[in-house]
Short mmCIF file of C-alpha atoms and ligand atoms in Angstrom, two decimals:
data_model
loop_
_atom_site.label_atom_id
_atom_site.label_comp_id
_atom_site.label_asym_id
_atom_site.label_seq_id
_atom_site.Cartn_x
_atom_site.Cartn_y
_atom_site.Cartn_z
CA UNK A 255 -12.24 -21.70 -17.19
CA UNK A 256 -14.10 -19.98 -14.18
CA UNK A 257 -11.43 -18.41 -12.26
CA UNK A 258 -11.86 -18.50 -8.59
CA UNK A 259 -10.08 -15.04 -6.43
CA UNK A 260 -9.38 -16.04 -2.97
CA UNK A 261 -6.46 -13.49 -2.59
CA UNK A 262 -8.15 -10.62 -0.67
CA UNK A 263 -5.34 -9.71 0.86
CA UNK A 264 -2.99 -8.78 -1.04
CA UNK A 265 -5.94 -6.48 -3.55
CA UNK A 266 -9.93 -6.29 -4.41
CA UNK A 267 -11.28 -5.64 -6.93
CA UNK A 268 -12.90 -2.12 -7.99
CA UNK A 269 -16.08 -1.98 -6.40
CA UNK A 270 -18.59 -0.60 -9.75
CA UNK A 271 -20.05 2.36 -7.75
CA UNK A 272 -16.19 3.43 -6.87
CA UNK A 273 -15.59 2.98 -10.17
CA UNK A 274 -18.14 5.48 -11.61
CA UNK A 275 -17.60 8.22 -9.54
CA UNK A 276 -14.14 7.78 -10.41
CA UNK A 277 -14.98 7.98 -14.01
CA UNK A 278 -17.12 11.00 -13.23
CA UNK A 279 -14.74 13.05 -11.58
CA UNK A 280 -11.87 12.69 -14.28
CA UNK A 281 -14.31 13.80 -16.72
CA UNK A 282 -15.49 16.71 -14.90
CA UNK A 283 -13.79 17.76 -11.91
CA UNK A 284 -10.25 18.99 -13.56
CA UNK A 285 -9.65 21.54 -11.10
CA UNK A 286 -6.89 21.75 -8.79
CA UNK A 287 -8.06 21.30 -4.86
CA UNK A 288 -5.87 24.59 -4.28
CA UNK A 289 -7.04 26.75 -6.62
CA UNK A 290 -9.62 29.57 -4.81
CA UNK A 291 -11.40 29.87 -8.19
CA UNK A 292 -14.71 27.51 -8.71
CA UNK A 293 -13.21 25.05 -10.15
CA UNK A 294 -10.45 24.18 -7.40
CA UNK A 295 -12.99 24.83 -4.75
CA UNK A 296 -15.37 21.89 -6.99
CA UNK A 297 -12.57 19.94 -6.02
CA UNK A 298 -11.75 20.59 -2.92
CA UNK A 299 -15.61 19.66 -2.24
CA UNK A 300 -15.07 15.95 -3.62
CA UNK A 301 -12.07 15.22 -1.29
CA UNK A 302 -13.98 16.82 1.91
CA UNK A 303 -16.70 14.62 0.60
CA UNK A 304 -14.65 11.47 0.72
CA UNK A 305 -12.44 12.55 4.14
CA UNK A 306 -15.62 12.74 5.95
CA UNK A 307 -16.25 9.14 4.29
CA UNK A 308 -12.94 7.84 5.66
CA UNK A 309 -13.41 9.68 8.79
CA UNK A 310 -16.95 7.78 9.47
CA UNK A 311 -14.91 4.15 8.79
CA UNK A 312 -12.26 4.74 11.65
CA UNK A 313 -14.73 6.86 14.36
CA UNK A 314 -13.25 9.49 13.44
CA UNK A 315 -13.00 13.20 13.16
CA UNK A 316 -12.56 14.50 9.19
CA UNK A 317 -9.79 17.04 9.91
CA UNK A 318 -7.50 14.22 11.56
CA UNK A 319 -7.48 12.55 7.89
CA UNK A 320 -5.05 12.96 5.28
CA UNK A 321 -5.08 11.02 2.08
CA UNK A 322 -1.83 9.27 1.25
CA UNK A 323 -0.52 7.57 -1.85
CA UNK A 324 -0.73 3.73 -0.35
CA UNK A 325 -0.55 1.99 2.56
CA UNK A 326 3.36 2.14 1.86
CA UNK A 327 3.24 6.09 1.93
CA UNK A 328 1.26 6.16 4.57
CA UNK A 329 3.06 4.10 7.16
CA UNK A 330 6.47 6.10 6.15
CA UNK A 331 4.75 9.50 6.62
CA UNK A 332 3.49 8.19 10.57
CA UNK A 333 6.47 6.66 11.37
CA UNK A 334 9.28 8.70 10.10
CA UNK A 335 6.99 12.14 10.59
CA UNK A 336 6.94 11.26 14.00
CA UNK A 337 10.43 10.34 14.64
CA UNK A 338 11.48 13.30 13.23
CA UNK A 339 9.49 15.11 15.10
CA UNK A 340 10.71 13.72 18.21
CA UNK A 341 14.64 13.81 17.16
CA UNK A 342 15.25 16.96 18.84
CA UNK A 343 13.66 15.31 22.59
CA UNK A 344 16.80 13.16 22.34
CA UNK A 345 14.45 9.54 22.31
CA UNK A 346 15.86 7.24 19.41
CA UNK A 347 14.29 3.80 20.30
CA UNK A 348 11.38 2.67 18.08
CA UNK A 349 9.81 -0.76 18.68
CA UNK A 350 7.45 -2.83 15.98
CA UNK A 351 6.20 -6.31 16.35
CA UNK A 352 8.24 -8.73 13.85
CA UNK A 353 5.31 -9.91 12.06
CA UNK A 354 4.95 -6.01 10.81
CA UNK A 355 4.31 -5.63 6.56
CA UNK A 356 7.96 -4.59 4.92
CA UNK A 357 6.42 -0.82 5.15
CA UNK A 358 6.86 -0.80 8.77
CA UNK A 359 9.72 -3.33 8.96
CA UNK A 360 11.84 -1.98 6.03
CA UNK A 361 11.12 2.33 7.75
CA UNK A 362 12.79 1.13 10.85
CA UNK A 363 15.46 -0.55 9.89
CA UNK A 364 16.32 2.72 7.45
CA UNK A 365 15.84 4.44 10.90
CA UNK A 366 18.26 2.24 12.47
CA UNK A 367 20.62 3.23 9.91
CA UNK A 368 20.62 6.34 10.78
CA UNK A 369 21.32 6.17 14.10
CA UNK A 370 18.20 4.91 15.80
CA UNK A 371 17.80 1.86 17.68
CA UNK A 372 14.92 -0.06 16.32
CA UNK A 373 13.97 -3.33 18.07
CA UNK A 374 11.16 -5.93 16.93
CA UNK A 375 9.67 -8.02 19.15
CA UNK A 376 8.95 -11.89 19.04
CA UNK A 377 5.36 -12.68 19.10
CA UNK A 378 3.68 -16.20 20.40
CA UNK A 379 3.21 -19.09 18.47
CA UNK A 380 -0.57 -17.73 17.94
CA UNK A 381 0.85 -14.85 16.20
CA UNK A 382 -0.35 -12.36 19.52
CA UNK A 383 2.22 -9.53 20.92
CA UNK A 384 1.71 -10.38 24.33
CA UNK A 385 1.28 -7.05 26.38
CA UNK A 386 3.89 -8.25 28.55
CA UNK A 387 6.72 -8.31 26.00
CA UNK A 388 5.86 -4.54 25.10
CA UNK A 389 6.18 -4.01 28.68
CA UNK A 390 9.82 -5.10 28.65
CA UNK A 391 10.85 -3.85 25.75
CA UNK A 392 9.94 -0.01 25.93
CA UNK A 393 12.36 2.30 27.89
CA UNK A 394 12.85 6.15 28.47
CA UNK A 395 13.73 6.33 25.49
CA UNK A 396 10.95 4.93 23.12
CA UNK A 397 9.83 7.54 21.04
CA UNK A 398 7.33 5.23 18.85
CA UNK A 399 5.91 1.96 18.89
CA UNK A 400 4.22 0.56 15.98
CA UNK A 401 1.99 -2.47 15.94
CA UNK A 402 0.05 -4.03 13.51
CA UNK A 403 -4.27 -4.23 14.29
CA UNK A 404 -4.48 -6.99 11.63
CA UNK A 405 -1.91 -9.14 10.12
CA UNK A 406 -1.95 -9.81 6.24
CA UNK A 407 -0.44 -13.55 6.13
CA UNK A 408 -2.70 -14.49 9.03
CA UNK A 409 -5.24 -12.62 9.66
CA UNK A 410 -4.89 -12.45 13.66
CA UNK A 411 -5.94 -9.18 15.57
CA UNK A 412 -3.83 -7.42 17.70
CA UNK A 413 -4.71 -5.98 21.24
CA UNK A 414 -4.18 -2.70 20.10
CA UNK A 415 -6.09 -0.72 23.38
CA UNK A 416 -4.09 -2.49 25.67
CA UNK A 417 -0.45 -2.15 23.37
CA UNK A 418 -1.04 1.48 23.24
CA UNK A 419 -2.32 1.99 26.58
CA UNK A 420 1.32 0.51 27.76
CA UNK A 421 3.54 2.37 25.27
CA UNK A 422 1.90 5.57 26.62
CA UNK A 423 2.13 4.90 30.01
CA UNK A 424 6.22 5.10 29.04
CA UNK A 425 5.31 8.41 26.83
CA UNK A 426 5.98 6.94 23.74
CA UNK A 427 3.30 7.52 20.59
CA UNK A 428 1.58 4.72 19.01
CA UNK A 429 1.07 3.97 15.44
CA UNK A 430 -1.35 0.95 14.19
CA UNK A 431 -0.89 -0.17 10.82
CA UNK A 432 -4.39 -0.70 10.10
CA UNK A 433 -4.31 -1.58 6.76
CA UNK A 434 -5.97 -5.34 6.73
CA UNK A 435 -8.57 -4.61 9.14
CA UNK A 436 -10.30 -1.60 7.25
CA UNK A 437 -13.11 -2.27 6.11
CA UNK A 438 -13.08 -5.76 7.73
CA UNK A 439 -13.74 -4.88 11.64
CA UNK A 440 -14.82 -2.01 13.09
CA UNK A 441 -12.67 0.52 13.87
CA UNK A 442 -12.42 3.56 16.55
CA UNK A 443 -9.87 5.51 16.47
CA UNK A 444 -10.38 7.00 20.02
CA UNK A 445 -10.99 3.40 21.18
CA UNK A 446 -7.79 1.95 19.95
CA UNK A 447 -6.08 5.05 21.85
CA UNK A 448 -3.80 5.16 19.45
CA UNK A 449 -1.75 8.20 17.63
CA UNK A 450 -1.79 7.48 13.93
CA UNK A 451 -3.07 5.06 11.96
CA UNK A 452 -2.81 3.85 7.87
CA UNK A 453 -4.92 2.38 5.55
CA UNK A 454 -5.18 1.81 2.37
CA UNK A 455 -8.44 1.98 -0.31
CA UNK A 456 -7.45 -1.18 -2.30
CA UNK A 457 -7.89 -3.68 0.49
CA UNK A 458 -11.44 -2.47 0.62
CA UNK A 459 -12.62 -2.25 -2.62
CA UNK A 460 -11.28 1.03 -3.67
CA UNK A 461 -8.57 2.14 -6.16
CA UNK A 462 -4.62 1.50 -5.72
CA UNK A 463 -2.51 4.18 -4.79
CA UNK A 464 -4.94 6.00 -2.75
CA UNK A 465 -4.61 5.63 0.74
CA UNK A 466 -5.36 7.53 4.51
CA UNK A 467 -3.23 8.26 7.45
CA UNK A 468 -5.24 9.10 10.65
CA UNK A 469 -3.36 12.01 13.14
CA UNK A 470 -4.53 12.57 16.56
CA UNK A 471 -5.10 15.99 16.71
CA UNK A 472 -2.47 18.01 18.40
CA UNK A 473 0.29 15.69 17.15
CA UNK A 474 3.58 17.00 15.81
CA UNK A 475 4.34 15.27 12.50
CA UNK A 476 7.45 16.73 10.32
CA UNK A 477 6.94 14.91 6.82
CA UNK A 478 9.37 14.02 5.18
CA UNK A 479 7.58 14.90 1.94
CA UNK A 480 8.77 18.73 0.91
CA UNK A 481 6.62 20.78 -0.84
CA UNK A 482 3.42 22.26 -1.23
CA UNK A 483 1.05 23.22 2.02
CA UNK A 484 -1.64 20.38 0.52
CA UNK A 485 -3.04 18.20 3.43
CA UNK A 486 -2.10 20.81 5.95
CA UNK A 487 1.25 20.80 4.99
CA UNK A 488 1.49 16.83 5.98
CA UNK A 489 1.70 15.03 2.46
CA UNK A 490 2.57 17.64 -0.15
CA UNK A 491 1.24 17.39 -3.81
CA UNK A 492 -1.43 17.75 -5.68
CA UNK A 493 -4.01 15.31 -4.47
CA UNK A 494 -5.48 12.48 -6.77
CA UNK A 495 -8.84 13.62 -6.47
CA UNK A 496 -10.60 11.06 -8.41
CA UNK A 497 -8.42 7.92 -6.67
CA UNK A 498 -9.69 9.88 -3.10
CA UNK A 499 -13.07 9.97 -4.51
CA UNK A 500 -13.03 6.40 -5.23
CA UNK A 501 -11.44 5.41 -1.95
CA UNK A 502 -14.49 7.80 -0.17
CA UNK A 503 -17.39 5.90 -2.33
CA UNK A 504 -15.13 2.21 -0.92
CA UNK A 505 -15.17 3.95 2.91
CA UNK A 506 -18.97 4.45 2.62
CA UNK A 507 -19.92 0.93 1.23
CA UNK A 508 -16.79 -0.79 3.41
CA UNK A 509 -18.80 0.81 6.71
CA UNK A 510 -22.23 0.04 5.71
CA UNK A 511 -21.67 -3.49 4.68
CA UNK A 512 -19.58 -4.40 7.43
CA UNK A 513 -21.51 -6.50 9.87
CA UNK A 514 -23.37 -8.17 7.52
CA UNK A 515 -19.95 -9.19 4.80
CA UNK A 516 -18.38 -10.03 7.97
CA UNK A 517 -20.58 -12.52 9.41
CA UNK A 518 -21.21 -14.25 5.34
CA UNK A 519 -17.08 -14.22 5.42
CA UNK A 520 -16.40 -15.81 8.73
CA UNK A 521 -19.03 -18.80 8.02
CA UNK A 522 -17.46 -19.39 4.76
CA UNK A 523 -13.74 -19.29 5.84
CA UNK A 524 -14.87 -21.36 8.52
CA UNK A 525 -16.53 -24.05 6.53
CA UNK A 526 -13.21 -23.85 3.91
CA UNK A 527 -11.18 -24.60 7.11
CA UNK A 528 -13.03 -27.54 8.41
CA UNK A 529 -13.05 -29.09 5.24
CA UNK A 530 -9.49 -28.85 4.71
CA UNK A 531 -8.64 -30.09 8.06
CA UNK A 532 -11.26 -33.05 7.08
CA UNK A 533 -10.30 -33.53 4.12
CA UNK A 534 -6.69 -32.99 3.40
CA UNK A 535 -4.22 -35.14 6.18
CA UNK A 536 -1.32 -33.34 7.76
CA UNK A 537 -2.80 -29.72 7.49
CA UNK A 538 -3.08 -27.21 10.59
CA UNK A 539 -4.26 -23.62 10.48
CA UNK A 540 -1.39 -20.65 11.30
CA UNK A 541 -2.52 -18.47 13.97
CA UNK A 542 -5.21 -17.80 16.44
CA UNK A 543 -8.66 -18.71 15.63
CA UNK A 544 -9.94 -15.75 17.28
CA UNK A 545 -9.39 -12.87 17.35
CA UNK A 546 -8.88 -12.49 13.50
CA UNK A 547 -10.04 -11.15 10.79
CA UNK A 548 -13.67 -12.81 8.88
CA UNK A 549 -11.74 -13.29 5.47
CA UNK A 550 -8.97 -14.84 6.04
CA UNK A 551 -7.30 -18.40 6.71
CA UNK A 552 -3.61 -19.60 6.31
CA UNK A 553 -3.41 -23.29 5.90
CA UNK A 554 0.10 -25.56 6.46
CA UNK A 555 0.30 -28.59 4.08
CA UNK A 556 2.94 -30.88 5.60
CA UNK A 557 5.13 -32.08 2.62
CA UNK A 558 4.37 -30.11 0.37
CA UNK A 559 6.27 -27.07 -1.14
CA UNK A 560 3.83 -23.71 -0.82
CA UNK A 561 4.93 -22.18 -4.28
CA UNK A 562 4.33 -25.43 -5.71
CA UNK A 563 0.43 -25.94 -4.08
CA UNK A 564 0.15 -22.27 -5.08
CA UNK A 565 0.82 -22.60 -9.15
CA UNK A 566 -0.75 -26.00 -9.34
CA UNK A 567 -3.98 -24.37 -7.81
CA UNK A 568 -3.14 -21.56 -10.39
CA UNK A 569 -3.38 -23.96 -12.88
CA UNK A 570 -6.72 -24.85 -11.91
CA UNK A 571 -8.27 -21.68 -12.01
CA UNK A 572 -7.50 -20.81 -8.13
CA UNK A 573 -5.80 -17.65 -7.36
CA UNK A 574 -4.07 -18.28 -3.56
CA UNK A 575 -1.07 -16.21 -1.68
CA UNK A 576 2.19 -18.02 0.17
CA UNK A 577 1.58 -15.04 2.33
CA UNK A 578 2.83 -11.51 1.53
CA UNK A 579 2.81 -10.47 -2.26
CA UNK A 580 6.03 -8.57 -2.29
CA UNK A 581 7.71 -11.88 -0.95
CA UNK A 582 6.03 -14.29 -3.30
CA UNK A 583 8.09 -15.47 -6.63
CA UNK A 584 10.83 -16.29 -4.07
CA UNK A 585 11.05 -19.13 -1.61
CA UNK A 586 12.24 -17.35 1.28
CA UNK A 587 9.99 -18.47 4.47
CA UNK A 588 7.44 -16.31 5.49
CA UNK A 589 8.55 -13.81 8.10
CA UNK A 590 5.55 -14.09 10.07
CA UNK A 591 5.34 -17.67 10.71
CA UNK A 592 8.70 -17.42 11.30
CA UNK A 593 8.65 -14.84 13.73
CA UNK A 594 5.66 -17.38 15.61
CA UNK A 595 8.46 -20.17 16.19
CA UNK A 596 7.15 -22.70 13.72
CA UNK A 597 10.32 -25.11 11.97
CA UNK A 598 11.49 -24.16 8.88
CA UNK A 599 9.11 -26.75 6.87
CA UNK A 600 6.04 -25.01 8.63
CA UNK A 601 7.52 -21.76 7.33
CA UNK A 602 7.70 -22.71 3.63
CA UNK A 603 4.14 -24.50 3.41
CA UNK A 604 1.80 -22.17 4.30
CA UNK A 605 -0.87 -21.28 2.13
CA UNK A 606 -2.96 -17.92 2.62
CA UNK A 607 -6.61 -17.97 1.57
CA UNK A 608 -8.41 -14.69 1.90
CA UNK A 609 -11.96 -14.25 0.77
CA UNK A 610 -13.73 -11.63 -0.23
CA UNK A 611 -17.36 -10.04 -2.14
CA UNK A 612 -17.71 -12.20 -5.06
CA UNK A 613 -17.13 -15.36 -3.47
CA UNK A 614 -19.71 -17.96 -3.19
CA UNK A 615 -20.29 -21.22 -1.69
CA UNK A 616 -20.29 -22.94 -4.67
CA UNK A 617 -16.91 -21.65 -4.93
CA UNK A 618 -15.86 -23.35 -1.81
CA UNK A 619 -17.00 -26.40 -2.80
CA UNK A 620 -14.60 -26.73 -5.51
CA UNK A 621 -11.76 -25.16 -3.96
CA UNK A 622 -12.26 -28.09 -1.22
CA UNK A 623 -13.54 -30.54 -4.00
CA UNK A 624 -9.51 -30.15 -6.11
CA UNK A 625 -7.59 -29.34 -3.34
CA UNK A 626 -7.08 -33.18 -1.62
CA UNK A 627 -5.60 -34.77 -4.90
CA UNK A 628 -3.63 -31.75 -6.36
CA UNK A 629 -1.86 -31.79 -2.84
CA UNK A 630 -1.65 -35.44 -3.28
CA UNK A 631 0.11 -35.30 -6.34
CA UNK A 632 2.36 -32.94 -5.52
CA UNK A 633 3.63 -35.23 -2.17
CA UNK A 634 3.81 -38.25 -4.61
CA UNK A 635 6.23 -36.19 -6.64
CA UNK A 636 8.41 -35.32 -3.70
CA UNK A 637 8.46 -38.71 -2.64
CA UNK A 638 9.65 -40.16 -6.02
CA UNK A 639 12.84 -41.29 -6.29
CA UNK A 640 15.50 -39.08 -7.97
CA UNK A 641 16.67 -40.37 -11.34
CA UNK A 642 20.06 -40.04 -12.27
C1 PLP B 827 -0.51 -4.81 6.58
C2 PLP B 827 -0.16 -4.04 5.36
N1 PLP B 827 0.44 -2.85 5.48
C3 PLP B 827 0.76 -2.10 4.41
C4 PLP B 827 0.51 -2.54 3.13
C5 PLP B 827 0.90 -1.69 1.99
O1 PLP B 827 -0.22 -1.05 1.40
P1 PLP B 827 -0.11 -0.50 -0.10
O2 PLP B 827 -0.19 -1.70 -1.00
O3 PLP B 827 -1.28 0.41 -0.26
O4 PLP B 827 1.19 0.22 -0.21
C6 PLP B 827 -0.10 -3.80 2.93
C7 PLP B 827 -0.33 -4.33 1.57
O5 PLP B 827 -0.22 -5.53 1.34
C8 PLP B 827 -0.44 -4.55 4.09
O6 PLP B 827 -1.03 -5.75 3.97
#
């Protein structure tokens, strides 16, 4: 069977150049980064290498980078290395949108447990943190807000600029999760305004469990990682050189294919949307059209159960998403629909497509061409009476 990947989103696939210089360095570059002899300082030449890489995909400057573990590592080192940081200027507020991933979410409610007050704001039914609602929220005592530039379920882009122009006009930092939108959009650091910003390499072609953290410079970060002085004493341990090589190689190929991946992405998302709307009744897409990212769409199917649609598209060879990965295998609503004010029906049939290098238009076609009577079948089946 010819499998079809339209879950983006949640990982990519290797890209083959990645790959090699991956393979390369494992074979050859053995040294350790902190070691003053040749072969550390060999090294220490491949991560510079790839930070400069990483630096060139966000605008900006190479010593502000520091590679991370994931997305997941990331995100706890900017939000709880700032915190900390700030503990001792007596503000204890932090503020996220409540459409954040679980790494944001799940660090400020362990915040809150310790004595901070974390609040999440609503956002509108478009999935958009209206600058207004930041506004309100934020008080003389906000240390950090931290809002999302892309959302994973939807795909919808944040007005970061504005978000952290208003959370600094109250002094408090700002931190962007940028992990979706690497790669995808362009991205300036200085632009954004923000403080810190995460990514990670697998969303973007490189390997998992490589990813960066951007630091305006000057910033005060105490990680919470103990240890060695490795990053400039912000993420201790010995780096994963090859998995930073391989994220620098994805950084390069992300930046230079970027206009060009984005435009093929949007027209073919866009066509997969129309034709679903056309073709499938009671279907409407989650989230603003625009602004959003070019891969991504998340579809409602009125009567009919997401995890259902999802395994009997499995079945025919079509790899989808309910949303977030770490919530799928469950049947809890998604968060982020939730958190837009849809019913609890919209919440549970939502189906995430996101597309990505390999996919073609032939591809589309059959995704459209199976998706009107598998969705059938599965609302004859809920509408068949229950035998006893
Ligand atoms: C928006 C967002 N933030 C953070 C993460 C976590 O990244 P990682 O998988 O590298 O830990 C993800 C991954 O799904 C994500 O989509």
């Amino acid at each position: 069977m010819q499998r079809i990947y339209l879950d983006h989103n949640a990982t990519t696939p290797l890209a083959p150049a990645a790959f090699d210089r991956m393979a390369a360095i494992l074979r050859e570059e053995y040294g350790n980064p902190s070691s003053v002899h040749h072969f550390g300082q060999r090294a220490k030449a491949v991560i510079d290498e790839a930070r400069s890489a990483v630096a060139a995909l966000l605008g900006a400057d190479p010593g502000e980078v520091v590679f991370t573990g994931s997305g997941t590592e990331g995100d706890n080192l900017a939000i709880r290395g700032a915190a900390e940081a700030l503990e001792a200027s007596g503000r204890r507020h932090v503020i996220a949108s409540a459409i954040e991933h679980e790494a944001v979410l799940n660090t400020l409610k362990a915040l809150a447990r310790r004595g901070w007050k974390a609040t999440f704001l609503p956002v509108d039914e478009s999935g958009i943190l209206s600058p207004d609602t930041l506004r309100a929220a934020l008080t003389d005592d906000t240390a950090l807000v931290s809002v999302m530039h892309a959302n994973n379920e939807i795909g919808t882009i944040q007005p970061i600029a504005e978000l952290a122009r208003i959370a600094h006009d109250r002094r408090a930092l700002f931190h962007t999760d940028a992990v979706q939108s690497a790669g995808k959009i362009p991205i300036d650091v200085k632009a954004l305004g923000v403080d810190l910003l995460t990514i990670s390499a697998h969303k973007f072609y490189g390997p998992k469990g490589v990813g960066a953290m951007w630091i305006r410079r000057g910033l005060r970060l105490l990680s919470p990682m103990t240890g060695g002085k490795q990053e400039r004493g912000r993420r201790a341990g010995t780096e994963n050189v090859a998995g930073i090589a391989g994220m620098g190689v994805a950084a390069a190929q992300a930046h230079g294919k970027m206009a060009g991946e984005g435009a093929r992405l949007s027209v073919m998302r866009d066509r997969l949307e129309q034709q679903v709307l056309e073709r499938v009744s009671g279907t409407a897409i989650n989230g603003a059209r625009t602004p959003r990212v070019p891969n991504t769409t998340n579809i409602s199917f009125d009567r009919t159960e997401a995890e259902s649609l999802l395994i009997a598209l499995d079945l025919e060879g079509i790899a989808v998403s309910t949303g977030s990965a770490c919530s799928s295998g469950t049947l809890e609503p998604s968060h982020v629909l939730k958190a837009m004010g849809f019913p609890a029906h919209r919440t549970q049939n939502s189906i995430r497509f996101s597309l990505g290098a390999a996919n073609t238009d032939a591809e589309i076609d059959r995704l459209v061409q199976v998706l009107p009577s598998v969705v059938e079948k599965l609302r004859n089946l809920t509408r068949a009476p229950v035998r006893a």
